[in-house]
mmCIF file of C-alpha atoms and ligand atoms in Angstrom:
data_model
loop_
_atom_site.group_PDB
_atom_site.id
_atom_site.type_symbol
_atom_site.label_atom_id
_atom_site.label_comp_id
_atom_site.label_asym_id
_atom_site.label_seq_id
_atom_site.Cartn_x
_atom_site.Cartn_y
_atom_site.Cartn_z
ATOM 1 C CA MET A 124 16.003 7.109 2.667
ATOM 2 C CA SER A 125 16.172 10.899 1.379
ATOM 3 C CA GLU A 126 15.485 9.632 -2.169
ATOM 4 C CA CYS A 127 12.623 7.643 -2.192
ATOM 5 C CA ILE A 128 9.197 8.889 -2.777
ATOM 6 C CA PHE A 129 7.005 6.803 -0.468
ATOM 7 C CA CYS A 130 9.524 8.254 2.573
ATOM 8 C CA LYS A 131 8.987 11.780 1.007
ATOM 9 C CA ILE A 132 5.123 11.156 1.199
ATOM 10 C CA ALA A 133 5.314 9.680 4.445
ATOM 11 C CA ALA A 134 6.629 13.011 5.936
ATOM 12 C CA GLY A 135 4.708 15.392 3.913
ATOM 13 C CA GLU A 136 7.230 16.810 2.095
ATOM 14 C CA ILE A 137 5.683 15.794 -1.839
ATOM 15 C CA PRO A 138 1.415 15.732 -1.713
ATOM 16 C CA ALA A 139 -0.721 12.933 -2.091
ATOM 17 C CA GLU A 140 -4.192 12.225 -1.372
ATOM 18 C CA ARG A 141 -3.750 11.132 2.031
ATOM 19 C CA ILE A 142 -7.124 9.456 3.646
ATOM 20 C CA TYR A 143 -5.381 7.459 6.535
ATOM 21 C CA GLU A 144 -2.535 7.593 9.474
ATOM 22 C CA ASP A 145 -1.269 6.641 12.297
ATOM 23 C CA ASP A 146 1.873 6.491 14.225
ATOM 24 C CA LEU A 147 2.762 3.085 12.063
ATOM 25 C CA VAL A 148 1.402 3.941 8.718
ATOM 26 C CA VAL A 149 0.511 6.301 6.209
ATOM 27 C CA GLY A 150 -2.658 5.462 3.272
ATOM 28 C CA PHE A 151 -2.961 7.690 0.170
ATOM 29 C CA ARG A 152 -4.488 6.920 -3.205
ATOM 30 C CA ASP A 153 -2.670 5.937 -6.245
ATOM 31 C CA LEU A 154 -1.666 8.399 -8.521
ATOM 32 C CA SER A 155 -2.431 5.933 -11.358
ATOM 33 C CA PRO A 156 -5.990 3.978 -9.615
ATOM 34 C CA GLN A 157 -6.717 0.397 -11.345
ATOM 35 C CA ALA A 158 -9.777 0.533 -9.934
ATOM 36 C CA PRO A 159 -12.559 2.909 -8.702
ATOM 37 C CA THR A 160 -11.192 2.627 -5.024
ATOM 38 C CA HIS A 161 -7.245 2.151 -5.329
ATOM 39 C CA VAL A 162 -5.192 3.289 -1.954
ATOM 40 C CA LEU A 163 -1.506 2.886 -0.850
ATOM 41 C CA LEU A 164 -0.746 1.726 2.789
ATOM 42 C CA ILE A 165 2.873 2.232 3.525
ATOM 43 C CA PRO A 166 4.658 1.707 6.872
ATOM 44 C CA ARG A 167 6.158 5.261 8.204
ATOM 45 C CA ARG A 168 9.559 3.331 8.252
ATOM 46 C CA HIS A 169 11.429 2.518 5.004
ATOM 47 C CA ILE A 170 11.339 -1.178 4.199
ATOM 48 C CA ALA A 171 12.128 -1.577 0.319
ATOM 49 C CA THR A 172 10.737 -5.130 -0.213
ATOM 50 C CA LEU A 173 8.721 -8.245 1.116
ATOM 51 C CA ASN A 174 12.523 -9.870 1.156
ATOM 52 C CA ASP A 175 13.728 -7.403 3.155
ATOM 53 C CA LEU A 176 11.119 -7.759 6.594
ATOM 54 C CA GLN A 177 12.372 -8.819 9.460
ATOM 55 C CA PRO A 178 11.028 -11.038 12.070
ATOM 56 C CA GLN A 179 10.505 -8.008 14.296
ATOM 57 C CA ASP A 180 8.305 -6.553 11.581
ATOM 58 C CA GLU A 181 5.802 -8.737 11.858
ATOM 59 C CA ALA A 182 3.135 -6.762 13.877
ATOM 60 C CA LEU A 183 3.845 -3.620 11.467
ATOM 61 C CA VAL A 184 2.807 -6.102 8.429
ATOM 62 C CA GLY A 185 -0.254 -7.099 10.658
ATOM 63 C CA HIS A 186 -0.817 -3.612 11.573
ATOM 64 C CA LEU A 187 -0.914 -2.960 7.529
ATOM 65 C CA TYR A 188 -3.479 -5.059 7.135
ATOM 66 C CA THR A 189 -5.632 -3.686 9.762
ATOM 67 C CA ALA A 190 -5.792 -0.386 8.438
ATOM 68 C CA ALA A 191 -6.357 -1.741 5.280
ATOM 69 C CA ALA A 192 -9.176 -3.364 6.026
ATOM 70 C CA LYS A 193 -10.122 0.065 8.003
ATOM 71 C CA VAL A 194 -9.885 1.908 4.910
ATOM 72 C CA ALA A 195 -11.810 -0.716 3.074
ATOM 73 C CA ALA A 196 -14.964 -0.442 5.485
ATOM 74 C CA ASP A 197 -14.465 3.529 5.111
ATOM 75 C CA GLU A 198 -14.692 3.315 1.410
ATOM 76 C CA GLY A 199 -17.899 1.149 1.924
ATOM 77 C CA LEU A 200 -15.876 -1.825 0.618
ATOM 78 C CA ALA A 201 -15.989 -3.987 3.180
ATOM 79 C CA GLU A 202 -19.740 -6.213 2.138
ATOM 80 C CA ARG A 203 -18.876 -6.670 -1.286
ATOM 81 C CA GLY A 204 -15.128 -7.402 -1.276
ATOM 82 C CA TYR A 205 -11.515 -5.637 -2.501
ATOM 83 C CA ARG A 206 -8.306 -7.053 -2.748
ATOM 84 C CA THR A 207 -5.006 -6.404 -1.203
ATOM 85 C CA LEU A 208 -1.535 -7.336 -2.609
ATOM 86 C CA ILE A 209 2.213 -6.125 -2.461
ATOM 87 C CA ASN A 210 4.389 -6.508 -4.977
ATOM 88 C CA CYS A 211 7.849 -7.794 -4.988
ATOM 89 C CA ASN A 212 10.733 -7.055 -7.316
ATOM 90 C CA GLU A 213 10.629 -7.347 -11.178
ATOM 91 C CA ASP A 214 8.520 -10.374 -11.553
ATOM 92 C CA GLY A 215 5.861 -9.381 -8.587
ATOM 93 C CA GLY A 216 5.752 -6.083 -10.744
ATOM 94 C CA GLN A 217 6.941 -3.824 -7.909
ATOM 95 C CA THR A 218 8.246 -0.331 -9.492
ATOM 96 C CA VAL A 219 8.626 1.650 -6.163
ATOM 97 C CA PHE A 220 10.887 -0.133 -3.438
ATOM 98 C CA HIS A 221 8.742 0.891 -0.252
ATOM 99 C CA LEU A 222 7.263 -1.654 0.740
ATOM 100 C CA HIS A 223 3.198 -0.948 0.195
ATOM 101 C CA LEU A 224 -0.136 -2.973 0.278
ATOM 102 C CA HIS A 225 -2.155 -1.850 -2.542
ATOM 103 C CA LEU A 226 -5.889 -2.376 -1.391
ATOM 104 C CA LEU A 227 -8.225 -2.202 -5.001
ATOM 105 C CA GLY A 228 -12.185 -2.152 -4.879
ATOM 106 C CA GLY A 229 -15.239 -0.878 -6.388
ATOM 107 C CA ARG A 230 -15.389 -3.267 -9.486
ATOM 108 C CA ARG A 231 -14.961 -7.162 -9.454
ATOM 109 C CA MET A 232 -11.389 -8.530 -9.526
ATOM 110 C CA ARG A 233 -9.829 -10.974 -11.735
ATOM 111 C CA TRP A 234 -8.351 -14.290 -11.177
ATOM 112 C CA PRO A 235 -5.310 -15.058 -12.059
ATOM 113 C CA PRO A 236 -4.209 -11.968 -12.072
ATOM 114 C CA GLY A 237 -2.174 -10.504 -15.146
HETATM 115 P P1 LIG B 395 4.140 -1.019 -7.376
HETATM 116 O O1 LIG B 395 4.206 -0.972 -8.705
HETATM 117 O O2 LIG B 395 5.424 -0.608 -7.175
HETATM 118 O O3 LIG B 395 3.363 -1.922 -6.647
HETATM 119 O O4 LIG B 395 2.948 -0.022 -7.285
HETATM 120 C C1 LIG B 395 3.366 1.429 -7.080
HETATM 121 C C2 LIG B 395 2.260 1.945 -7.533
HETATM 122 O O5 LIG B 395 2.781 3.748 -6.671
HETATM 123 C C3 LIG B 395 1.957 2.354 -8.613
HETATM 124 O O6 LIG B 395 0.304 1.912 -8.739
HETATM 125 C C4 LIG B 395 1.724 3.567 -9.017
HETATM 126 O O7 LIG B 395 0.846 4.469 -9.426
HETATM 127 C C5 LIG B 395 2.037 4.435 -7.550
HETATM 128 N N1 LIG B 395 2.564 5.917 -7.467
HETATM 129 C C6 LIG B 395 4.081 5.859 -7.950
HETATM 130 N N2 LIG B 395 4.266 6.981 -7.549
HETATM 131 C C7 LIG B 395 3.525 7.891 -6.785
HETATM 132 C C8 LIG B 395 3.447 8.677 -6.198
HETATM 133 O O8 LIG B 395 3.942 9.810 -6.898
HETATM 134 N N3 LIG B 395 2.067 9.272 -5.922
HETATM 135 C C9 LIG B 395 0.751 8.403 -5.439
HETATM 136 N N4 LIG B 395 0.130 8.343 -4.850
HETATM 137 N N5 LIG B 395 0.954 7.212 -6.268
HETATM 138 C C10 LIG B 395 2.336 6.615 -7.066
HETATM 139 ZN ZN1 LIG B 396 10.708 4.898 1.853
#
């Protein structure tokens, strides 16, 4: 996906504050943080939304979550806690159409979310 901003970040073609990477996943700080820690974890491979997941992507999505837990531990959030979420399409509030897991922490999260 040549026009996808998160594909470009994954490829290192545009800058981002990368704090995690492995063969499958890249983690970087959100440009507009909504909490003291706000990291986005993305698969290197382009998947537009949760609706586009295929059965063969299940291990990849599991990996996204284990990567998020590692980043949370590295950021000192594990004990106090944190929130992970994936927005899907318009009602979910998705604005970038490359699947990403938000990791938010460092403050008390509210429920229900807005
Ligand atoms: P969504 O609303 O799609 O769930 O989340 C997209 C997130 O990506 C937003 O929190 C937004 O601040 C972040 N974002 C959008 N463009 C960029 C960018 O170029 N770099 C970084 N680091 N974050 C971005
Ligand atoms: Zn993409």
